[in-house]
Tab-separated table of C-alpha atoms in Angstrom:
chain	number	residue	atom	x	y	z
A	1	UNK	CA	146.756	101.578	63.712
A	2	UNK	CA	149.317	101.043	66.944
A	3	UNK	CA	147.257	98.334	69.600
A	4	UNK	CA	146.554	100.110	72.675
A	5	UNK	CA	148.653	99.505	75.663
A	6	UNK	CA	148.211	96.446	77.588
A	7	UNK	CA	147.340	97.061	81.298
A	8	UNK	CA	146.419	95.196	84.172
A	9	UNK	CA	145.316	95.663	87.812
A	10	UNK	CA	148.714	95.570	88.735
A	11	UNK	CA	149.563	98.995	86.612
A	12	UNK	CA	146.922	100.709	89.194
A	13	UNK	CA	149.995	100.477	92.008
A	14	UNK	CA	152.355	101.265	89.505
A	15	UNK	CA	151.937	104.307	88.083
A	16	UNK	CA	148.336	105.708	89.741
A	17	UNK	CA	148.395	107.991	93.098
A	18	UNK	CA	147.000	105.700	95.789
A	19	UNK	CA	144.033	107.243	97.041
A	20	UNK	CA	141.552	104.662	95.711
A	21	UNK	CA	141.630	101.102	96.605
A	22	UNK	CA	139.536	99.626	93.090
A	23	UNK	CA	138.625	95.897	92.351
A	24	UNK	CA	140.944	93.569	91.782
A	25	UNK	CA	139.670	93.275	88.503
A	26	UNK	CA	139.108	96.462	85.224
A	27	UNK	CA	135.580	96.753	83.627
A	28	UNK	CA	136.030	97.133	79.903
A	29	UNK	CA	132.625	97.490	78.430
A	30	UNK	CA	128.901	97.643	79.293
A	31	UNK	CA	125.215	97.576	77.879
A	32	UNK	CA	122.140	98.094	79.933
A	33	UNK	CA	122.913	97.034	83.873
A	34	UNK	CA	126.033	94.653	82.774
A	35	UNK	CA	129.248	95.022	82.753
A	36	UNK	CA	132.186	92.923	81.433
A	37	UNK	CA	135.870	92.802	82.714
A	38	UNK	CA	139.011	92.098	80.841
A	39	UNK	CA	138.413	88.333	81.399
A	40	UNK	CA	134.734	88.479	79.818
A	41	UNK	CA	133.008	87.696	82.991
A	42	UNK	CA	129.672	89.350	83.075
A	43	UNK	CA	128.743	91.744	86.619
A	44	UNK	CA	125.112	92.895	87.088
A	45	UNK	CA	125.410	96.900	88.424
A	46	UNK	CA	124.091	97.208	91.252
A	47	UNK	CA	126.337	99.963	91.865
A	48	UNK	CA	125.752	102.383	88.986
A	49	UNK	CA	128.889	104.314	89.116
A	50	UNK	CA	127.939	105.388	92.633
A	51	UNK	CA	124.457	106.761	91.890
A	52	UNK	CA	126.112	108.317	88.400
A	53	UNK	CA	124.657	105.812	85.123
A	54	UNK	CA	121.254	106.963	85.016
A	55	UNK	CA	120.496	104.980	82.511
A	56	UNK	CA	122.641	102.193	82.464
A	57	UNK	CA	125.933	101.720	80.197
A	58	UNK	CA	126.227	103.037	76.492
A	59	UNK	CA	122.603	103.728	76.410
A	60	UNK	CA	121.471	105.578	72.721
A	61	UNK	CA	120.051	108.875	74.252
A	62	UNK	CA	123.520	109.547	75.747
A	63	UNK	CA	125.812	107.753	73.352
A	64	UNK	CA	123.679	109.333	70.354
A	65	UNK	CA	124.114	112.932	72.107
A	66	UNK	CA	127.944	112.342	72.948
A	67	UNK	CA	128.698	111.521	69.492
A	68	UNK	CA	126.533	113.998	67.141
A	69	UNK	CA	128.176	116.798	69.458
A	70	UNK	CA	131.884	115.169	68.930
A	71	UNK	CA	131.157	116.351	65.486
A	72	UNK	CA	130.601	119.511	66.007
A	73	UNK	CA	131.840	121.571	69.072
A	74	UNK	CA	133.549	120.163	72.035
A	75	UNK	CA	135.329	123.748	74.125
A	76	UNK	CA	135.155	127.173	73.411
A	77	UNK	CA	135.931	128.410	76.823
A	78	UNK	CA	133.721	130.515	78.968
A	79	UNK	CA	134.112	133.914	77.581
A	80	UNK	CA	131.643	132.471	74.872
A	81	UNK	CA	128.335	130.769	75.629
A	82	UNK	CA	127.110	127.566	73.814
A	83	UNK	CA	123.660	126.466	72.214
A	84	UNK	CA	123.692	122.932	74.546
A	85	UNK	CA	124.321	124.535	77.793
A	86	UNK	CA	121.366	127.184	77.246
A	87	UNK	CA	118.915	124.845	76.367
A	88	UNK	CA	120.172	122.656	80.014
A	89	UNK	CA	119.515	125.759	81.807
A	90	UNK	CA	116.156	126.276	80.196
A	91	UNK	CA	115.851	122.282	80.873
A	92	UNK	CA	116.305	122.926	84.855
A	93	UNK	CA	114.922	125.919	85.404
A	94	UNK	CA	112.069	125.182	83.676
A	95	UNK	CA	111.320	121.723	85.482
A	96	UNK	CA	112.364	122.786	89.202
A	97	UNK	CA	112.650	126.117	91.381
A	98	UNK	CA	115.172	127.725	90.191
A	99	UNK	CA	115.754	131.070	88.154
A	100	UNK	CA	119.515	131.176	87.410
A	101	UNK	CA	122.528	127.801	86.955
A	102	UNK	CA	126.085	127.841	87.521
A	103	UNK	CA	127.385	124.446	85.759
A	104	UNK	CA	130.951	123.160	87.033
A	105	UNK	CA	132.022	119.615	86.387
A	106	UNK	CA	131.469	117.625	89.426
A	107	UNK	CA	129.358	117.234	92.784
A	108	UNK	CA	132.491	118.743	94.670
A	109	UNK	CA	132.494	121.719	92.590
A	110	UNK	CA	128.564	122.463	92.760
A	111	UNK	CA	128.516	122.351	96.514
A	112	UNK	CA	131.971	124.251	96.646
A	113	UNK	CA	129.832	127.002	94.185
A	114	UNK	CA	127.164	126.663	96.876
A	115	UNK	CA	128.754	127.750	99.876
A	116	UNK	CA	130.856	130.380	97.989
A	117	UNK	CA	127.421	132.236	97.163
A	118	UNK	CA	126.139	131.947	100.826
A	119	UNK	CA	129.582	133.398	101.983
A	120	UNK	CA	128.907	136.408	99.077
A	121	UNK	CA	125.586	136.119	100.078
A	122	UNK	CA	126.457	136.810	103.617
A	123	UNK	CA	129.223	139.690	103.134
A	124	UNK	CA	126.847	141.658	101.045
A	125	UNK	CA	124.174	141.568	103.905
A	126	UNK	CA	125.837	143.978	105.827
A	127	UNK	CA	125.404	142.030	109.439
A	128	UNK	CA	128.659	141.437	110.844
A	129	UNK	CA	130.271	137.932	111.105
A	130	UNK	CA	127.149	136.292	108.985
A	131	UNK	CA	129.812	133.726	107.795
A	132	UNK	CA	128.334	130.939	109.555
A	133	UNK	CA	127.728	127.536	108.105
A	134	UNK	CA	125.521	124.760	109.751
A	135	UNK	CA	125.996	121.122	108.179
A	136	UNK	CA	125.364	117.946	109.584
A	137	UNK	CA	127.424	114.331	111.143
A	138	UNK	CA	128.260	112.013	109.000
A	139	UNK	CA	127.289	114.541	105.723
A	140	UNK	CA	129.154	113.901	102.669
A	141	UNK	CA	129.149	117.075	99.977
A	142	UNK	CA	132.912	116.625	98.072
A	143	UNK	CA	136.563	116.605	98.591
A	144	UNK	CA	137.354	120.042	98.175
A	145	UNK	CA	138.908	121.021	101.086
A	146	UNK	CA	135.690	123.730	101.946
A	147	UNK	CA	133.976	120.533	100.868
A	148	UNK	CA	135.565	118.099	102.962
A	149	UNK	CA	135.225	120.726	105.714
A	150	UNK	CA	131.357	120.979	105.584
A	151	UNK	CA	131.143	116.727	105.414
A	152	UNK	CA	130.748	115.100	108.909
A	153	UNK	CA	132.635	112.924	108.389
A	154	UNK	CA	136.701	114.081	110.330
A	155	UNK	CA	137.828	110.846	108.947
A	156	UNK	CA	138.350	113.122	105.197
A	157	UNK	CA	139.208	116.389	106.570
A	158	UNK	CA	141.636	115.560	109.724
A	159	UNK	CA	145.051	115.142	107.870
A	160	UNK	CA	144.632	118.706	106.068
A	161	UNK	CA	144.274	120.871	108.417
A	162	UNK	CA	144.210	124.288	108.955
A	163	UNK	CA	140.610	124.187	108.158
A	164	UNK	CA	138.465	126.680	106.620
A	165	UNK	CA	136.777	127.674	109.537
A	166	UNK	CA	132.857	128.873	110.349
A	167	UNK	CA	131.556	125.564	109.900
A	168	UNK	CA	129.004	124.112	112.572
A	169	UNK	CA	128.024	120.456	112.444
A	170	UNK	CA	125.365	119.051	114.446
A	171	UNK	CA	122.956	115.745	114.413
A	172	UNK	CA	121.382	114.905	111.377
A	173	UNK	CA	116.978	114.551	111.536
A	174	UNK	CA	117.730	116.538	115.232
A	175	UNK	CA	115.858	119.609	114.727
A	176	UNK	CA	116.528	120.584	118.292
A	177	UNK	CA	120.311	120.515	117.611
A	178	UNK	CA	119.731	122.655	114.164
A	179	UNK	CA	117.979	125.458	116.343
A	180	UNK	CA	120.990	125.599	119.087
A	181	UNK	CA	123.656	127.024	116.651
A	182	UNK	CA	121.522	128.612	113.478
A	183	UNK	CA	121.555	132.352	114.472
A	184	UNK	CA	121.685	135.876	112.983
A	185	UNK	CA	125.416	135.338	111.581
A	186	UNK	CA	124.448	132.113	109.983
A	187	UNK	CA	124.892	132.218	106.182
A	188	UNK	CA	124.030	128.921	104.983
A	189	UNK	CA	122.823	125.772	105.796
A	190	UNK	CA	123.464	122.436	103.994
A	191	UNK	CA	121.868	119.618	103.717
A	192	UNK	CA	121.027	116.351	102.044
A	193	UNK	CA	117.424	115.114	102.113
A	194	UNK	CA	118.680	111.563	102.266
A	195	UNK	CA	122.320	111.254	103.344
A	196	UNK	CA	124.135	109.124	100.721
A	197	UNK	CA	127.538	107.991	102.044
A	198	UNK	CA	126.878	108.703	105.719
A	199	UNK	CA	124.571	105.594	105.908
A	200	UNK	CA	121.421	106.216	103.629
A	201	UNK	CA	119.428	107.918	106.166
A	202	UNK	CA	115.839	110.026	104.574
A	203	UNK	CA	115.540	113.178	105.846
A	204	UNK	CA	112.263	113.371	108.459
A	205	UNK	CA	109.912	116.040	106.746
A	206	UNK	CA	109.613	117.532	109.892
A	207	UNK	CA	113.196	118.198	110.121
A	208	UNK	CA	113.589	119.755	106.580
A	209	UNK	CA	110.424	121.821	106.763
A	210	UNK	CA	111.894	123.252	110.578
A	211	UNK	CA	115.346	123.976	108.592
A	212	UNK	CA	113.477	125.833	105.784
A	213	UNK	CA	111.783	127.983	108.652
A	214	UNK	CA	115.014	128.790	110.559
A	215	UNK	CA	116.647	129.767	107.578
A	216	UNK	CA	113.621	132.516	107.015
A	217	UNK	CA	113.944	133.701	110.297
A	218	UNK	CA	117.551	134.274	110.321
A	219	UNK	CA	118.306	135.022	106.509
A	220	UNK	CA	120.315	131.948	106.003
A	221	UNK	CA	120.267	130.235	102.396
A	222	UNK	CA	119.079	126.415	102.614
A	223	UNK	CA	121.404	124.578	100.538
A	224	UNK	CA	119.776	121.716	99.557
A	225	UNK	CA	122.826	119.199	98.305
A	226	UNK	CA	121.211	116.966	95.650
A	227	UNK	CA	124.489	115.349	94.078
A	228	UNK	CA	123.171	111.793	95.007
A	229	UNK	CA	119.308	112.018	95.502
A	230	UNK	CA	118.894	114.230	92.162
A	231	UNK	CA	117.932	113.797	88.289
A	232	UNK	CA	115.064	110.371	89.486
A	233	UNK	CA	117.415	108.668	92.018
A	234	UNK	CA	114.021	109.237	94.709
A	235	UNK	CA	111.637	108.559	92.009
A	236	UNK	CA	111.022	112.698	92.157
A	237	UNK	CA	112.895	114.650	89.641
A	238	UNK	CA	114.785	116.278	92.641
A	239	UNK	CA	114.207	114.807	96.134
A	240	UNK	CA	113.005	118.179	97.791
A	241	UNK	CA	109.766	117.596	95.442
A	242	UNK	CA	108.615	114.551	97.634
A	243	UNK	CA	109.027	116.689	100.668
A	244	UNK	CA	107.837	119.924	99.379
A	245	UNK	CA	110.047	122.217	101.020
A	246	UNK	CA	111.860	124.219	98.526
A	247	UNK	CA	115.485	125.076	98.460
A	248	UNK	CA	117.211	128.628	98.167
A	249	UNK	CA	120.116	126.819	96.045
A	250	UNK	CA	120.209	122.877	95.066
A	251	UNK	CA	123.575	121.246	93.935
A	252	UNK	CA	123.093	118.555	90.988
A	253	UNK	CA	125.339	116.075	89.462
A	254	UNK	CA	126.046	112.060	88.974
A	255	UNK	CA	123.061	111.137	87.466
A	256	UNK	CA	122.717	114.851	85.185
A	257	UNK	CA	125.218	113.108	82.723
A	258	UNK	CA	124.037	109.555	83.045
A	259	UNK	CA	128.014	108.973	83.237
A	260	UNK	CA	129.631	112.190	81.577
A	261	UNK	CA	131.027	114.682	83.987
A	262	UNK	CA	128.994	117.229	85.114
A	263	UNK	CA	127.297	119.211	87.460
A	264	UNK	CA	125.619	122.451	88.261
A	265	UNK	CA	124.026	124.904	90.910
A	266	UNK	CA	120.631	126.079	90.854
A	267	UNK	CA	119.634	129.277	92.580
A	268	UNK	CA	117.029	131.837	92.156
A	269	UNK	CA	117.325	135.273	91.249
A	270	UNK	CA	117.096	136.765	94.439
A	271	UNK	CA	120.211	135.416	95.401
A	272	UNK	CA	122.182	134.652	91.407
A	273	UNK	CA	123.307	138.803	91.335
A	274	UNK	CA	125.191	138.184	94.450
A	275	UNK	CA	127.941	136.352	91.681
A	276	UNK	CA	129.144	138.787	89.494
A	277	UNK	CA	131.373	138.696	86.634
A	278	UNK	CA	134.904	137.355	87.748
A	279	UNK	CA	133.794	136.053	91.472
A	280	UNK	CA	133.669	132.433	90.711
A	281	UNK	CA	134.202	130.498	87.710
A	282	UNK	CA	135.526	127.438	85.760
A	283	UNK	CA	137.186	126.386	82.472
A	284	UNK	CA	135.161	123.533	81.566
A	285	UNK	CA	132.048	124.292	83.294
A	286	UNK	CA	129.132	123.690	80.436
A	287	UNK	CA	130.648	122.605	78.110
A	288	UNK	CA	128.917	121.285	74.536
A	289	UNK	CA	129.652	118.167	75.280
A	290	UNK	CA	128.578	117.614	79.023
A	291	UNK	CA	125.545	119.714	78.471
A	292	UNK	CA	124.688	117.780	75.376
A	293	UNK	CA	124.445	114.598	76.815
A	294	UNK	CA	123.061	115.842	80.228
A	295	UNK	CA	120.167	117.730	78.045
A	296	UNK	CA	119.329	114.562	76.091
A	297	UNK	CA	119.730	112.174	79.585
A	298	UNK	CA	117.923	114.572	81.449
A	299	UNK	CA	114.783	115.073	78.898
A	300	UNK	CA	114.436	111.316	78.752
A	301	UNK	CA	114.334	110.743	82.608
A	302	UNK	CA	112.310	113.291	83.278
A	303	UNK	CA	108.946	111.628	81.883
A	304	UNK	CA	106.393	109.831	83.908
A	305	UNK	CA	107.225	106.775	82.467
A	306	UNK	CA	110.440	106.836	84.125
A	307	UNK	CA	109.985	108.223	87.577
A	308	UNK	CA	107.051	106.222	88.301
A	309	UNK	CA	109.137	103.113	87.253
A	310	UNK	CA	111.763	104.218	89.726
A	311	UNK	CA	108.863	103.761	92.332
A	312	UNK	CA	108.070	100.716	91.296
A	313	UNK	CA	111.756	99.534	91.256
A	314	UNK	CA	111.815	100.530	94.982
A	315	UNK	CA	109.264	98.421	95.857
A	316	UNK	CA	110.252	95.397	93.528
A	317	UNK	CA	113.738	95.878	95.223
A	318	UNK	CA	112.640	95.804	98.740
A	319	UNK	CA	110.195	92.817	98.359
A	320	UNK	CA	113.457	90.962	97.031
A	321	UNK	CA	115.337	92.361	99.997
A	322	UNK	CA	112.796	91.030	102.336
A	323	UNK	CA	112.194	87.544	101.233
A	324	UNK	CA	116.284	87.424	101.252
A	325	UNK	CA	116.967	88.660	103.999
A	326	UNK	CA	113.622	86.470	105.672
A	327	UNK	CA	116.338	83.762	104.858
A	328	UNK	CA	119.717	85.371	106.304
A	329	UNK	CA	118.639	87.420	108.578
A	330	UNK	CA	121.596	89.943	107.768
A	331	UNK	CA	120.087	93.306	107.876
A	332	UNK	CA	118.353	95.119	110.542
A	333	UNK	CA	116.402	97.935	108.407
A	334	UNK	CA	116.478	98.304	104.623
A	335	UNK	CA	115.778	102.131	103.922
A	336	UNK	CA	116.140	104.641	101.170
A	337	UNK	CA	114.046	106.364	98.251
A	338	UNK	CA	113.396	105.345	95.152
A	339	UNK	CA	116.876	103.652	94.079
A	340	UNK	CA	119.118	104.740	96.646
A	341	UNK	CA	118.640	101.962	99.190
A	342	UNK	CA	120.813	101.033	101.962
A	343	UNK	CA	120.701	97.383	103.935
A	344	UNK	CA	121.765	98.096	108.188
A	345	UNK	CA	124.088	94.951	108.934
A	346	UNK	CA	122.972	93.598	112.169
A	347	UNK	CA	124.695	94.206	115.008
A	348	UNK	CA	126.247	90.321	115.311
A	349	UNK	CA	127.830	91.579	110.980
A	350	UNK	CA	128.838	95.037	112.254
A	351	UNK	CA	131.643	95.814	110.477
A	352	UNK	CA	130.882	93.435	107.168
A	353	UNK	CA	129.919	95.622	104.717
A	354	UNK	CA	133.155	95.932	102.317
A	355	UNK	CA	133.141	91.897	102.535
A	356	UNK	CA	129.786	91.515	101.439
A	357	UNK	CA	130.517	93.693	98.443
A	358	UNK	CA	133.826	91.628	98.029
A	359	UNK	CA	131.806	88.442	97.559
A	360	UNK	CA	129.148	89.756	95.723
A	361	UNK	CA	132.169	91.103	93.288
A	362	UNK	CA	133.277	87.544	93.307
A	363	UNK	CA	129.772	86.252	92.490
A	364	UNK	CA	129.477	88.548	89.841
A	365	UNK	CA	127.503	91.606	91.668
A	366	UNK	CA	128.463	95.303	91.798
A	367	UNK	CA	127.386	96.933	94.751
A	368	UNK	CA	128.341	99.755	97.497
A	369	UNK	CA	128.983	100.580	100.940
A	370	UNK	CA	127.621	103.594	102.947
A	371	UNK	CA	129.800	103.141	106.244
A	372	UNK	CA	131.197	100.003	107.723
A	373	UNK	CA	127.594	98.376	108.336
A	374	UNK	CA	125.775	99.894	105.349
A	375	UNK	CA	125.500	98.091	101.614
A	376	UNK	CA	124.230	100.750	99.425
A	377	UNK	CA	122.540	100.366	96.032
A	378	UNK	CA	122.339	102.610	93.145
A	379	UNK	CA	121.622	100.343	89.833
A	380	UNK	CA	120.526	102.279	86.488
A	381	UNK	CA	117.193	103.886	87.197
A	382	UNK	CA	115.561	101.622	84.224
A	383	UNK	CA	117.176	98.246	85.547
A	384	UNK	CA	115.308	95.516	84.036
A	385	UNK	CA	113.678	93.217	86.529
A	386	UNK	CA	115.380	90.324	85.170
A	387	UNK	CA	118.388	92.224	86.119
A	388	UNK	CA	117.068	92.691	89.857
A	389	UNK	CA	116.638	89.400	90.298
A	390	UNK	CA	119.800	87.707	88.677
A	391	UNK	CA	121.553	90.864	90.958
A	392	UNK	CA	119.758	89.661	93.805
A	393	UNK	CA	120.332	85.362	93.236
A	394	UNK	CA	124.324	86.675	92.892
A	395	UNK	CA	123.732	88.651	96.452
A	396	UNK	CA	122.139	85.684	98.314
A	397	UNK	CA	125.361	83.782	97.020
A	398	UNK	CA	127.291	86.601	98.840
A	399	UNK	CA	125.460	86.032	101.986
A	400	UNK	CA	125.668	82.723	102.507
A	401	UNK	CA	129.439	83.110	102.784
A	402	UNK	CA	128.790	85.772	105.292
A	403	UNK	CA	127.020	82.626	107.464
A	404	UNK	CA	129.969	80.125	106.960
């Protein structure tokens, strides 16, 4: 058998398209909340693929699922079904609001699925103009370019313009602002209940329950855009549980496959007929494979056992947080659900973020950013305490570098 090829770092600016700016070092294995790198040297994830490995690297539900379905069926195509994306369907619908999934492949794709239907949605209402989307500063739902049109954020959509146009964006939490532009010709609005990359910032209830109300009044579907917060990340199955307001359609992915690409669109069936046959669609969209392991990753986070331990996490992490940052005096709030937590630099670190991560990288740490002054975490929703606090003793090495 031929050696595989040797790479390095290096090869990244060689032969990759440059639109991601990775470590200067390659992960080449993992167990639990560890990683390795091509030099042996051991990280503790903090990171979790951005929100993605539920349960940690090459953990037996998912490697056990991946592999008895390699056996069997990997693509068929989608003018056949397939026993392991049923039983996910009957998985989500069963455990959550919905009556009817579209799967896709990706976060991007789910939310691009989403706002398709409320533009269908809209045209088959018969009220003129109800094209009108509503999304919110500093939102992040993909990099589609309807995507990357909804997302606050211009810094994503600015070089690719023209636009898809219809698209309203207003304050996030600022109810006030919501109720200015959502009117009669208002098809959609989406929203995350706790905005991931724009800063880790919880939805007030207040807010979300006023959105759900506005969309009534105006037949508008509430888009609920769970890519992030869903599948346990909150310590909830799916984050609009803790708030009990109840989406028309909810976007899932990340966490679903616990690492394997997936994702999927949840609606009810007031508003599924509104695709028919041939008005959206995808090649690899539930497929055995993805739905196999997301079924299997899915069944086992979905227990008591694990959500609650998710709470628990959150409050083991932000006692560790506290004491540490009672030492450094780095961060201004530390906020989040369950294991989606964000640390606000001060205003004297402004700016700091990416470096932090850097040294924690250096120190043997994986962790995020959310924005410039934001470190984000998203570890495995079953990291072991041990792991927290060798994570956290490799983080207060990070910080003191921040005070030289």
């Amino acid at each position: 058998m031929e050696q595989p090829i040797s790479v390095t770092r290096s090869n990244f600016n060689d032969w990759m398209v440059p639109v991601f700016a990775p470590a200067n070092f390659i992960p080449v294995r993992g167990e639990g909340s560890r990683i390795w790198d091509q030099e042996n040297k051991e990280y503790i994830d903090f990171a979790g693929g951005i929100a993605v490995n539920a349960l940690g690297h090459a953990h037996p539900v998912a490697v056990n699922a991946l592999t008895e379905q390699a056996t069997k069926l990997w693509h068929v195509g989608n003018g056949y079904t397939n026993e392991p994306v049923l039983r996910l369907a009957k998985q989500l619908t069963e455990n959550t609001f919905a009556d009817k999934v579209f799967f896709c492949n990706s976060g991007a794709e789910a939310n691009e699925a989403a706002l398709k239907l409320a533009r269908k949605v809209g045209l088959d209402s018969g009220v003129a103009g109800k094209s009108g989307i509503v999304a919110f500063n500093n939102a992040f739902h993909g990099r589609t370019l309807f995507t990357v049109s909804a997302g606050g954020q211009p810094k994503y959509s600015q070089d690719f313009a023209p636009l898809p146009n219809g698209i309203s964006h207003v304050a996030y939490n600022d109810l006030e602002a919501a109720k200015a532009v959502i009117n009669e010709q208002t098809c959609a609005v989406i929203v995350e209940p706790v905005q991931g990359e724009g800063g880790v910032i919880p939805a007030d209830i207040e807010f979300l329950k006023g959105l759900r109300e506005l969309c009534d009044q105006f037949g508008a579907l509430l888009i609920f855009d769970e890519v992030q917060t869903g599948v346990g990340r909150t310590g909830a199955l799916y984050a609009y549980m803790n708030y009990g307001v109840i989406p028309d359609v909810l976007t899932t992915a990340k966490a679903l496959g616990g690492g394997f690409p997936v994702g999927a669109m949840l609606t009810t069936d007031k508003f599924a007929p509104h695709f028919s046959v041939g008005t959206h669609g995808t090649t690899y969209g539930g497929n055995p494979l993805a739905s196999a392991v997301a079924g299997a990753v899915f069944e086992f986070i979905n227990t008591p056992e694990v959500l609650e331990g998710v709470k628990h996490r959150h409050q083991y992490f932000l006692d560790a947080l506290n004491t540490l940052n009672a030492e450094y005096q780095v961060f201004d709030e530390i906020r989040g659900q369950g294991l989606l937590i964000g640390c606000v630099l001060k205003a004297e670190y402004a700016g700091k973020a990416k470096d932090i991560t850097t040294w924690a990288g250096e120190e043997g740490l994986l962790a995020l950013i959310a924005g410039p002054n934001v470190v984000r975490f998203t570890p495995s929703l079953i990291i072991p305490e041990q792991d927290i606090d060798e994570g956290i003793a490799r983080l207060k090495r990070a910080l003191a570098k921040l005070a030289k």
